[in-house]
Coordinates of C-alpha atoms in Angstrom, one line a residue:
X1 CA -1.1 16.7 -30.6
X2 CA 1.3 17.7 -27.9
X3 CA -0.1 17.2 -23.9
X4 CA -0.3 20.5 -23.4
X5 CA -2.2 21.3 -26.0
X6 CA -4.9 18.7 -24.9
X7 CA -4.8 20.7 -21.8
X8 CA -5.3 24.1 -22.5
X9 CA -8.7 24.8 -21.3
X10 CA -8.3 22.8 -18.0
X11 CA -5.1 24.8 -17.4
X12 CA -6.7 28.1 -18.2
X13 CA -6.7 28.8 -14.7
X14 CA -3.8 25.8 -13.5
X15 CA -0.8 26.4 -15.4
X16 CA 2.4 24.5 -14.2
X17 CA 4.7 24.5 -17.1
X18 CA 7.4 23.1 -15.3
X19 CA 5.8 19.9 -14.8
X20 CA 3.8 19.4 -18.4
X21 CA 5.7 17.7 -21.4
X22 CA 5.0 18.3 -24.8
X23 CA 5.4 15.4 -27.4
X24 CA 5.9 17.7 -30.3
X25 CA 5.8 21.8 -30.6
X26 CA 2.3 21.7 -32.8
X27 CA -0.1 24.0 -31.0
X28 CA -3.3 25.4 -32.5
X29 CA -3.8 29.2 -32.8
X30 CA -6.5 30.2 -30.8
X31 CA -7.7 33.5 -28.9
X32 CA -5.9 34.3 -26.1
X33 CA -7.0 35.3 -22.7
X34 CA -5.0 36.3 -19.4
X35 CA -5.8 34.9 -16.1
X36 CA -4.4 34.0 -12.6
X37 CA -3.1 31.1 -11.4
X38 CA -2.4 30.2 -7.6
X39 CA -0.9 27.4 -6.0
X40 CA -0.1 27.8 -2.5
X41 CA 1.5 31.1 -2.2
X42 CA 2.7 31.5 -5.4
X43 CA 0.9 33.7 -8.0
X44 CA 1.8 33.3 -11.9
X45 CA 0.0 34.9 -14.6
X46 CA -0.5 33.5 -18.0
X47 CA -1.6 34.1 -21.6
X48 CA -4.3 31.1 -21.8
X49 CA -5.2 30.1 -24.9
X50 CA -9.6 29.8 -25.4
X51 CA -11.0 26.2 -26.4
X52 CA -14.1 25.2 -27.7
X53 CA -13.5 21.5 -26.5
X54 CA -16.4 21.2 -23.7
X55 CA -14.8 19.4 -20.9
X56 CA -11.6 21.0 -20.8
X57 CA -10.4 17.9 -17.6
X58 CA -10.8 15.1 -20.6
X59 CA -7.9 14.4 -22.8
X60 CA -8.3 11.7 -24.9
X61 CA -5.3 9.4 -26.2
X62 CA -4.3 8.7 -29.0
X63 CA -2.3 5.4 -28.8
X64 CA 1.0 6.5 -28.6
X65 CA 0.9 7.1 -24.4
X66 CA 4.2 5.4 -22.9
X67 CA 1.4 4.8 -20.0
X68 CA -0.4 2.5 -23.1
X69 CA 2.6 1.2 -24.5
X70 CA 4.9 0.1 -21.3
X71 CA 3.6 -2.5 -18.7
X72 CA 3.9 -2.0 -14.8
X73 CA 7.8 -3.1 -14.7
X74 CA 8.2 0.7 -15.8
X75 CA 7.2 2.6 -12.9
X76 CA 8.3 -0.4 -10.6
X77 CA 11.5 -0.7 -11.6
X78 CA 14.0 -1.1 -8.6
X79 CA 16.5 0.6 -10.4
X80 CA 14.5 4.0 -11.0
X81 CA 13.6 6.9 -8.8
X82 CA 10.5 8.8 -10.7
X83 CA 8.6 11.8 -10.3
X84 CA 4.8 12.0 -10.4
X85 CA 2.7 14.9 -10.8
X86 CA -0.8 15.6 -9.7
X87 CA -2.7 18.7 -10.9
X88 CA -5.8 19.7 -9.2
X89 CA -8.2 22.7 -9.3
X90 CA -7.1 25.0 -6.3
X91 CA -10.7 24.8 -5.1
X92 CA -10.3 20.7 -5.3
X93 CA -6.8 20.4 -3.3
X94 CA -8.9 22.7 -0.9
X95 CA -11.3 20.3 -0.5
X96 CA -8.9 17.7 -0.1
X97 CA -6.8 19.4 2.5
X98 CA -9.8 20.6 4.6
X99 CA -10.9 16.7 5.4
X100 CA -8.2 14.1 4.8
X101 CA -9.9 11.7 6.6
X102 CA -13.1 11.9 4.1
X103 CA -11.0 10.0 2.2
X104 CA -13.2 11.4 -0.8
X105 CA -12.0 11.9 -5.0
X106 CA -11.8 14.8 -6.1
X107 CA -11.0 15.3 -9.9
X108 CA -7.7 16.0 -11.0
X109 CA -4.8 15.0 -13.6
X110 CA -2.0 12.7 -13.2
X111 CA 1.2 14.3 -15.2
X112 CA 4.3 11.5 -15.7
X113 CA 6.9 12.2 -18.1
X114 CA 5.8 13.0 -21.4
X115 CA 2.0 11.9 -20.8
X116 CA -0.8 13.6 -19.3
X117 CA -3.8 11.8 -17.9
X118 CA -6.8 13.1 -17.3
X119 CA -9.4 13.4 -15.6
X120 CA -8.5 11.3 -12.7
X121 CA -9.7 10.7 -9.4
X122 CA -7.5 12.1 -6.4
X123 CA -7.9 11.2 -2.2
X124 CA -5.9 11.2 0.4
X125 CA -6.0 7.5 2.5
X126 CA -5.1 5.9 5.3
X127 CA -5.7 4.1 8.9
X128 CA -6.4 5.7 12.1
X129 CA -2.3 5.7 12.2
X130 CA -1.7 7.5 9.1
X131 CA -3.8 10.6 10.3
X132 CA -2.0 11.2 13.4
X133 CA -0.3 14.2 13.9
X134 CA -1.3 15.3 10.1
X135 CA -4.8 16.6 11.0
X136 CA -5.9 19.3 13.5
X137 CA -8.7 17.2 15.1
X138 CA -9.0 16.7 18.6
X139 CA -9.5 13.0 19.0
X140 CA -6.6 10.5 18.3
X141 CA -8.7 7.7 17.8
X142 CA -11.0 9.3 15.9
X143 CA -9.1 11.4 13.2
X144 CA -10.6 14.8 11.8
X145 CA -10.2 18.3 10.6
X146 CA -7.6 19.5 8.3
X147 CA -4.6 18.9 6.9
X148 CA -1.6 20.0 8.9
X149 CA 1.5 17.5 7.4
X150 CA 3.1 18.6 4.2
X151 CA 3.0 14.9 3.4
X152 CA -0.2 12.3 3.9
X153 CA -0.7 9.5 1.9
X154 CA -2.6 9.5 -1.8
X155 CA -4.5 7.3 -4.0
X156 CA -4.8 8.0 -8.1
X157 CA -7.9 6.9 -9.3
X158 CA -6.7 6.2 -13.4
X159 CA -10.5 4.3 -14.1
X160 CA -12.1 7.4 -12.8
X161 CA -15.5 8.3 -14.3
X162 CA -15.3 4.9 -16.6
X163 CA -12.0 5.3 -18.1
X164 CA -10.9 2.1 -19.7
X165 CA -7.1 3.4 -20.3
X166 CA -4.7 1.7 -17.3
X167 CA -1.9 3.6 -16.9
X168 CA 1.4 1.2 -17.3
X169 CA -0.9 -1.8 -16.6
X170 CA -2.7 -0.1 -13.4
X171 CA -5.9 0.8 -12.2
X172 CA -5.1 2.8 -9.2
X173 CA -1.9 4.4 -7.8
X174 CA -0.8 4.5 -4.2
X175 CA 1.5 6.7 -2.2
X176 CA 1.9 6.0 1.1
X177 CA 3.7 8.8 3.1
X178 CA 5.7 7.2 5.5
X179 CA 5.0 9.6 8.0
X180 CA 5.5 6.9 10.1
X181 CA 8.6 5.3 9.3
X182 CA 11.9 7.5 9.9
X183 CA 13.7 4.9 7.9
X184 CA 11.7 4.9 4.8
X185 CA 12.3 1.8 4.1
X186 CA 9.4 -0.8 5.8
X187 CA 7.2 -1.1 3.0
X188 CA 9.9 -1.1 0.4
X189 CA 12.2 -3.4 1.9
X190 CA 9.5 -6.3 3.4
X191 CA 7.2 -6.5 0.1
X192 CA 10.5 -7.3 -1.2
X193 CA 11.0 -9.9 1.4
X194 CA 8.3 -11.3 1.0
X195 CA 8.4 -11.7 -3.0
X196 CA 11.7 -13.0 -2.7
X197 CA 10.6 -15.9 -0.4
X198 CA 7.9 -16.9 -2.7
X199 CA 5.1 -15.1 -1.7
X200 CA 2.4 -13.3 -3.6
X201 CA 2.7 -9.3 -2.4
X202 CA 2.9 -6.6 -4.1
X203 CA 5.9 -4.4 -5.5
X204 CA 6.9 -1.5 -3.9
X205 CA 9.4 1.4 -4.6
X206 CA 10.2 5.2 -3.6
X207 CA 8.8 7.9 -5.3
X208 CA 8.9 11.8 -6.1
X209 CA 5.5 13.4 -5.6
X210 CA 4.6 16.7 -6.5
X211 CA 1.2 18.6 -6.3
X212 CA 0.4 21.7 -8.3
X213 CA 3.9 21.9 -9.1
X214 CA 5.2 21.9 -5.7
X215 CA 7.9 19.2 -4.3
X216 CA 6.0 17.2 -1.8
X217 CA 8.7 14.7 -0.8
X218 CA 9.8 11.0 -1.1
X219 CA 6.7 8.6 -1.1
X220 CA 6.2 4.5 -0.8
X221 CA 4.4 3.8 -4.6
X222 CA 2.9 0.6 -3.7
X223 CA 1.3 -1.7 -5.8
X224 CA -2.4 -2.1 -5.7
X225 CA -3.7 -5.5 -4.9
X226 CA -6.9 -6.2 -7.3
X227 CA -7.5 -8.0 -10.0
X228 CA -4.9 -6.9 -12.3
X229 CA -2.6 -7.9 -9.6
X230 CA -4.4 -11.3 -9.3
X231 CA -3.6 -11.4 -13.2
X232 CA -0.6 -11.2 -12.6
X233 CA 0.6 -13.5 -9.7
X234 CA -1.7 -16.2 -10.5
X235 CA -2.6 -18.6 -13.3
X236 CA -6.6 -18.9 -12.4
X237 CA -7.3 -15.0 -12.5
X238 CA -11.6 -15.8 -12.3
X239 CA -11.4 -16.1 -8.4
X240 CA -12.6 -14.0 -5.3
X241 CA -10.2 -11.4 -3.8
X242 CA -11.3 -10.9 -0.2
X243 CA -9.8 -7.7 1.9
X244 CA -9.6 -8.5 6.1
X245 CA -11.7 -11.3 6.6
X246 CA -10.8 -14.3 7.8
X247 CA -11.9 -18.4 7.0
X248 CA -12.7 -18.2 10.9
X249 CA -14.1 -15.6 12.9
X250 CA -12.4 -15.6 16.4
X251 CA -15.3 -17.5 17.6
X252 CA -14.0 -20.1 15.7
X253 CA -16.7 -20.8 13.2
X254 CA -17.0 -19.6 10.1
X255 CA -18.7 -15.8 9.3
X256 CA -21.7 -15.6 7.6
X257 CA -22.1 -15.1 4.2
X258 CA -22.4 -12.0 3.7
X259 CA -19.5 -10.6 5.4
X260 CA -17.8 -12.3 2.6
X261 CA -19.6 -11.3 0.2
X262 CA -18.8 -7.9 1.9
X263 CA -15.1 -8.2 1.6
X264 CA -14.9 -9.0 -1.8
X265 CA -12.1 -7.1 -4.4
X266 CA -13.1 -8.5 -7.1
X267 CA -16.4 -10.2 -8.7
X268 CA -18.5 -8.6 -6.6
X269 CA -20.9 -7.5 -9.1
X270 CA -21.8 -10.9 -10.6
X271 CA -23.4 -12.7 -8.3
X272 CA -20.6 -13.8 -6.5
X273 CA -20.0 -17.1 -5.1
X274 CA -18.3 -17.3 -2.1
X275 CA -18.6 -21.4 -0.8
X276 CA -14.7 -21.9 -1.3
X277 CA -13.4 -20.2 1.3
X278 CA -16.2 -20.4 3.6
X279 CA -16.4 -24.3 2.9
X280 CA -12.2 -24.4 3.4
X281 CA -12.6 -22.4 6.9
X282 CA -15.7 -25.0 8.2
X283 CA -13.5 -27.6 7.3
X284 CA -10.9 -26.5 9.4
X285 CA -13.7 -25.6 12.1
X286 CA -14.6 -29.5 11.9
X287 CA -11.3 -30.9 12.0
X288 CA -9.5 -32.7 14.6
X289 CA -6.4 -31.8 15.6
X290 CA -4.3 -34.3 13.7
X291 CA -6.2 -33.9 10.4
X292 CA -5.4 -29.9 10.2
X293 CA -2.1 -29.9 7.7
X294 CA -4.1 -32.8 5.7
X295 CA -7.3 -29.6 4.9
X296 CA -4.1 -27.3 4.5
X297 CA -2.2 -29.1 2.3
X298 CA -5.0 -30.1 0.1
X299 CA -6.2 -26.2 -0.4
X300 CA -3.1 -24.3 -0.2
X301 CA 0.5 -24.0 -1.1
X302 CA 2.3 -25.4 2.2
X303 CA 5.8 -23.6 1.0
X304 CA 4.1 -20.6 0.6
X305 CA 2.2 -19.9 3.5
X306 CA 4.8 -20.8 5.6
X307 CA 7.3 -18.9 4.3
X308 CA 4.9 -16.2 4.8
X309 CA 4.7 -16.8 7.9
X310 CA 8.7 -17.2 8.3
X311 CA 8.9 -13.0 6.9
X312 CA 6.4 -11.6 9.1
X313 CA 7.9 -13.1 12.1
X314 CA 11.5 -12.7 11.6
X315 CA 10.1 -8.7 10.4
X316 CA 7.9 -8.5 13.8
X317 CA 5.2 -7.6 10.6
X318 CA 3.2 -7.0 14.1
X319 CA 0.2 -4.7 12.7
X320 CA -0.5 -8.1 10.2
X321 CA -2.5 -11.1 10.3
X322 CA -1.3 -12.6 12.9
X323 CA -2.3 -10.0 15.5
X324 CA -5.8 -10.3 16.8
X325 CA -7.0 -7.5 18.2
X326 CA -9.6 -7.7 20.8
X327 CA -12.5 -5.3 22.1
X328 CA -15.7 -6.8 24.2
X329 CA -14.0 -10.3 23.4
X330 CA -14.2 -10.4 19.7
X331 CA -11.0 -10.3 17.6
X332 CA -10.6 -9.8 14.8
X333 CA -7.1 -9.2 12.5
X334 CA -6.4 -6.9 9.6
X335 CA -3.4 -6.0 7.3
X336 CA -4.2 -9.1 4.8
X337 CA -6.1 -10.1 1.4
X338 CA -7.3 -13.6 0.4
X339 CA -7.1 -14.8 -3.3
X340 CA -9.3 -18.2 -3.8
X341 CA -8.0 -20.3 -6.9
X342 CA -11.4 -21.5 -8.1
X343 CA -9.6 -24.2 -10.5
X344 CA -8.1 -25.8 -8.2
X345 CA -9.5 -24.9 -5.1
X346 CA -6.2 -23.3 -3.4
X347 CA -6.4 -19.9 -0.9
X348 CA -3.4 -17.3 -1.3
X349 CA -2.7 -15.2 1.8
X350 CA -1.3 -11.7 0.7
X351 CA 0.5 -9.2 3.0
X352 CA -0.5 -5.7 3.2
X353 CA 0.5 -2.4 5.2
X354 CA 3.7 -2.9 6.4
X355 CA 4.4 0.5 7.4
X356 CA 5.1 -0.9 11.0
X357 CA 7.0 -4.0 10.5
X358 CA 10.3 -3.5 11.9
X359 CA 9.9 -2.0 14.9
X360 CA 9.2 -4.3 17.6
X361 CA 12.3 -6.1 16.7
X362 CA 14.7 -4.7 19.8
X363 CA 11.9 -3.7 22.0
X364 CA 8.4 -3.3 21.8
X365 CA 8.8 0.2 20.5
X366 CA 5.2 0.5 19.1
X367 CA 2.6 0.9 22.0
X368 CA -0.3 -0.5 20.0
X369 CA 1.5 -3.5 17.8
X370 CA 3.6 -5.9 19.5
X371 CA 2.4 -9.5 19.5
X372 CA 3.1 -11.3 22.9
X373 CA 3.7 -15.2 21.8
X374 CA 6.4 -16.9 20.0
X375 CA 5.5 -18.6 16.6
X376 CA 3.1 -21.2 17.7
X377 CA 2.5 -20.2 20.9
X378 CA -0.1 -19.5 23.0
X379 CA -0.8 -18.0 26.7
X380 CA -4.1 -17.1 28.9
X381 CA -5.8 -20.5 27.5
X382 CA -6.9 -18.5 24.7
X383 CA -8.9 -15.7 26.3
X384 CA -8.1 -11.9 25.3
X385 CA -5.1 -10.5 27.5
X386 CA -3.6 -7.4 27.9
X387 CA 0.0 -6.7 26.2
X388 CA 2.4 -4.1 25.3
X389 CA 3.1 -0.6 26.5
X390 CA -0.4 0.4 26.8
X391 CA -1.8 -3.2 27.6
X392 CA -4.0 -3.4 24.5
X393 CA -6.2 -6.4 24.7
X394 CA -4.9 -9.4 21.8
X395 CA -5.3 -12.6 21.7
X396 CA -3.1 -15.5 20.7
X397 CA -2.6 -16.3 17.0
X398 CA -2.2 -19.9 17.7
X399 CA -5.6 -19.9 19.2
X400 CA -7.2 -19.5 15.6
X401 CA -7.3 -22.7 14.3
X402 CA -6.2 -22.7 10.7
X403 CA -2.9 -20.3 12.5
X404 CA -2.5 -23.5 14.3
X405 CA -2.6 -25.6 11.9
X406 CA 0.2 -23.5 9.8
X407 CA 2.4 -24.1 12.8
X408 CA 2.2 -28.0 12.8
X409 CA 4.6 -27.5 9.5
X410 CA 7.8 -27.1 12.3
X411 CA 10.4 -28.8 10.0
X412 CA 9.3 -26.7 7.1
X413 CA 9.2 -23.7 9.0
X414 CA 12.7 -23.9 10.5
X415 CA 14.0 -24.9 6.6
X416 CA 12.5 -22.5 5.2
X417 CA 13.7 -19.7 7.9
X418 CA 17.5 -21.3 7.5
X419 CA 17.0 -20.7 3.5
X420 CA 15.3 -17.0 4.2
X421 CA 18.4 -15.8 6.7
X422 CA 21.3 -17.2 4.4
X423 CA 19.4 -15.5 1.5
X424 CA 17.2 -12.4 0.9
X425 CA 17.7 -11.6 4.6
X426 CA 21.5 -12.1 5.1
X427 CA 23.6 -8.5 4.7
X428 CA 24.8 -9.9 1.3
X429 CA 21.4 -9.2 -0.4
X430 CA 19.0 -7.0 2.0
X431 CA 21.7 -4.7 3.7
X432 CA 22.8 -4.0 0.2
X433 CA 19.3 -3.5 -0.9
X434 CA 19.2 -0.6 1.7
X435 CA 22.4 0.9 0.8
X436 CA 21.1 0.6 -2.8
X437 CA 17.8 2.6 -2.1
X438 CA 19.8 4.7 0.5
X439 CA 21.7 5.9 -2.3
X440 CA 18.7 5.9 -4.9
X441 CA 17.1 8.4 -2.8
X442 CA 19.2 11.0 -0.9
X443 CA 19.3 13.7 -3.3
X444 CA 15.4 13.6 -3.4
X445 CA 15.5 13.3 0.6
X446 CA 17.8 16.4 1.2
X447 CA 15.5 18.2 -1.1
X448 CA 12.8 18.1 0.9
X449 CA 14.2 18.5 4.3
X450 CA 15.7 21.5 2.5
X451 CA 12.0 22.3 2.0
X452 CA 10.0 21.7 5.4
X453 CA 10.0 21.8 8.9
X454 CA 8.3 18.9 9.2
X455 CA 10.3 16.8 7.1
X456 CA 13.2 14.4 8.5
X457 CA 16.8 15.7 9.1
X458 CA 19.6 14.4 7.2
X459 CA 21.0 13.0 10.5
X460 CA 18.2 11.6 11.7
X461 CA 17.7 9.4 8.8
X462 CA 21.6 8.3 9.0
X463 CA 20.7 7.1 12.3
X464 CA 17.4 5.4 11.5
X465 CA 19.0 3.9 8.4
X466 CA 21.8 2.4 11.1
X467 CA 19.0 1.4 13.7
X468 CA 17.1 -0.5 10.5
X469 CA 20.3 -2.6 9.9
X470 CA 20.6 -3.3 14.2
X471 CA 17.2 -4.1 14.0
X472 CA 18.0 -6.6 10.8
X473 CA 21.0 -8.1 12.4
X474 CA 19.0 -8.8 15.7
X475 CA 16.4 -10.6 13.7
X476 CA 18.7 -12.8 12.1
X477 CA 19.6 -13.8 15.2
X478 CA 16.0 -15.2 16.1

C-alpha cells in the first residue's frame, strides 16, 4: 500500500502532495469528498477520498520502511544534505506557534523520502537563548508568547503514544535552528571535533526542514544522546545516563541522592541505582591532593577526558561544563551528560549544546559565556567573581575538584593538544570540512534567504564563514 494511501483520512483536510511519496500507484476506490486545506496563506482544495479506518493519524508499517530497514548512518551521513517533512493539523502548528516556550507535543507526521510516519509527537525546544528574539514576550530572561522567527528549533517524537518503530535507528529527532550562529557551522563542526579526538558526542549534520509543505530553512540535525546512543558508543549499554549533574556539587560534596536519581536518561523506571557515580564523586571529595589522577585513572578513560577537555578549550566551548555559573553563591554548570559503565566502573563525560562554541575565541564576543581562567587556572581563591561584558558572576573550573584533578594530566594534555592541532583541527582536515559543508549547503541557504526577511544574507554568511576560519586559525595558535 502506497504512503498516501495510508494517509487519506488524516490528509482529508492536510493535503501536501508535493511532499508525500507513494511506493506504488495502488489506491483503493472510495467515496470522494471536497474540502479545504490551509497552510499559512495558501488555500488548496482537494477531492479527498472517505476512510472507514478510525484513526486516520495512525499508519501502520508494513516492514518494508527504508526508516526499518537502514540504520542511523543514513540520515547522518556527512556526505548528504536531506529534506524532512513535518505535517501537522493547522489547529496543532497553531498551538505550537502560539507558545514555543511550552515546549509541549502536539501530534503530527514526520514525511522522509518515500516513508511516512505517523502519528508522531512535535515541539519546539530550546534554552532561554534559543527563544530570544523568536517570541513576542516581554521578558528576556523569562521567554513567552508567540512565535515571531520563521525558524526555532524542533524535536520529533518517533516513540510517540508507544510506538515501538525507531525511525533509522532513532527515538527522537532534533533540529536546532541556529538562530544563533551566523556561521551555521558550531554544532556541526565541534561534535565532529570532538568525535574525531576520541570522544563520545554525538553526530551532527545540516538539514532541510519543511512544515506543511513550506521551506523553513537549513537546520542542525543533531543526534539525540539516550540510550540508543549509549548502545552505540559503548560496550556496557545497562548503565545510568545522567543530564547536568555533576559528581560534586560546587560545595564540593557530593548531591544527594535524589538529584541523581532526578537526572537520570535512562533506567529511571527500574529502581535505579545510582552509588557509582555518587561513590566516584565522594571519593574525589575525600582525596588528597596527590591521590586525585590515581581515583581518575582507576574510573575513567584518562585519554578521553582529556582530550575532551583539549576541544572545548581550544573551541572556547564556553556555555559547557567547564563554566560554573553562579547566583547567591551556588554554581552550578550545564551543557554535559554522564554515562556510568557499570561493568567496569568507568564515567564518560559527553558534550552537548555547542551552539556557542566559537565565539569567544578573538574576543569575548558573547556577554553571558566567556570563561575568565586559563586551563587549570584559578583566581579570587575560589569565591564567585564577576566576568565578561556584563560581569556575570562564575566561578573557577579548577576550583571543582575532580576539574582539578583532570588538569594534573599536563603532559597528556599538551600531547594530546599537539596531536589535535596537527590533525582534525589543522586547515588540512577542518577548513576543508567547512568548505565541504559550505558547499553542501548553499543552494539550500540562498533558498531561504530568497524566502525571508529574517533569514541571513548571502554576504553575511561569506563573511561569517571567513570570521569562523580567523577564529580557527587564532585558536590554533593557543
Amino acid at each position: 500500500m502506497s504512503s498516501l494511501s495510508k494517509i487519506v483520512p488524516f490528509i482529508g483536510f492536510l493535503l501536501f502532495s508535493n511532499i508525500i511519496s507513494c511506493k506504488n500507484d495502488e489506491v483503493p476506490e472510495v467515496e470522494t469528498i471536497e474540502d479545504e486545506i490551509t497552510a499559512d496563506s495558501n488555500i488548496i482544495e482537494n477531492e479527498i477520498p472517505e476512510s472507514n479506518i478510525k484513526d486516520p493519524l495512525t499508519i501502520t508499517p508494513d516492514g518494508s520502511e527504508n526508516y526499518l530497514n537502514f540504520d542511523s548512518e543514513y540520515i547522518f551521513n556527512q556526505e548528504s544534505l536531506h529534506t524532512f517533512d513535518l505535517v501537522l493539523s493547522e489547529e496543532n502548528l497553531n498551538l505550537l506557534n502560539a507558545d514555543p516556550t511550552a515546549e509541549e507535543y502536539v501530534q503530527g507526521m514526520l514525511v522522509f523520502e518515500n516513508d511516512t510516519v505517523s502519528p508522531v509527537g512535535i515541539r519546539y525546544k530550546g534554552s532561554i537563548g534559543a527563544f530570544v528574539g523568536c517570541v513576542d514576550g516581554p521578558n528576556w530572561f523569562e521567554p513567552s508568547g508567540s512565535k515571531i522567527c520563521t525558524k526555532l528549533s524542533m524535536k520529533i517524537k518517533i516513540n510517540w503514544e508507544g510506538r515501538s518503530e525507531k525511525f533509522y535507528g532513532q527515538k527522537k529527532l532534533q533540529f536546532h535552528s541556529m538562530n544563533n550562529d551566523d556561521s551555521q557551522m558550531h554544532e556541526r563542526a565541534g561534535y565532529w571535533l570532538f568525535r574525531q579526538m576520541g570522544v563520545p558526542a554525538p553526530r551532527a549534520v545540516h538539514a532541510r526542514l519543511n512544515i506543511n509543505g513550506i521551506y523553513t530553512g537549513i537546520y542542525a540535525l543533531v543526534e539525540q544522546i539516550d540510550s540508543r546512543f549509549i548502545k552505540e558508543n559503548f560496550d556496557d549499554d545497562e548503565g545510568n545516563l545522567y543530564k547536568e549533574i555533576w559528581p560534586l556539587s560546587s560545595a564540593g560534596m557530593p548531591y544527594p541522592v535524589d538529584d541523581y536519581v532526578n537526572a537520570l536518561k535512562t533506567n529511571e523506571n527500574d529502581h535505579p541505582n545510582v552509588d557509582l557515580i555518587r561513590d566516584f564523586g565522594q571519593k574525589i571529595a575525600m582525596a588528597d591532593e596527590e591521590n586525585l589522577q590515581e581515583i581518575i585513572s582507576a574510573h575513567m578513560n584518562t585519554n578521553e577526558i582529556v582530550s575532551y577537555a583539549v576541544v572545548d578549550r581550544l573551541i572556547r566551548n564556553d556555555d559547557g561544563a567547564f563554566h560554573w555559573y553562579c547566583d547567591d553563591g551556588v554554581c552550578t554548570n550545564h551543557n554535559y551528560y554522564w554515562y556510568e559503565e557499570p561493568s567496569t566502573a568507568q564515567l564518560h563525560l559527553i558534550p552537548w549544546d555547542l551552539d556557542n562554541a566559537f565565539e569567544n575565541i578573538l574576543s569575548n564576543t558573547n556577554p553571558v559565556t566567556p570563561i575568565a581562567d586559563q586551563w587549570g587556572g584559578s583566581r579570587n581563591d575560589c569565591e564567585p567573581f564577576g566576568y565578561g561584558p556584563w560581569a556575570l558572576s562564575q566561578k573557577s573550573a579548577a576550583c571543582d575538584k575532580l576539574t582539578r584533578g583532570w588538569a594534573k594530566y599536563t603532559e597528556t594534555y599538551e600531547t594530546l593538544k599537539i596531536q589535535f592541532i596537527n590533525g582534525p583541527f589543522s586547515v588540512a582536515q577542518i577548513d576543508q570540512q567547512i568548505e565541504t559543508w559550505v558547499t553542501q549547503i548553499t543552494e539550500a541557504h540562498q533558498e531561504a534567504n530568497n524566502l525571508y526577511e529574517d533569514a541571513e544574507s548571502e554576504e553575511s554568511w561569506v563573511n561569517e564563514i571567513n570570521l569562523f576560519k580567523a577564529q580557527l586559525k587564532k585558536a590554533r595558535q593557543h
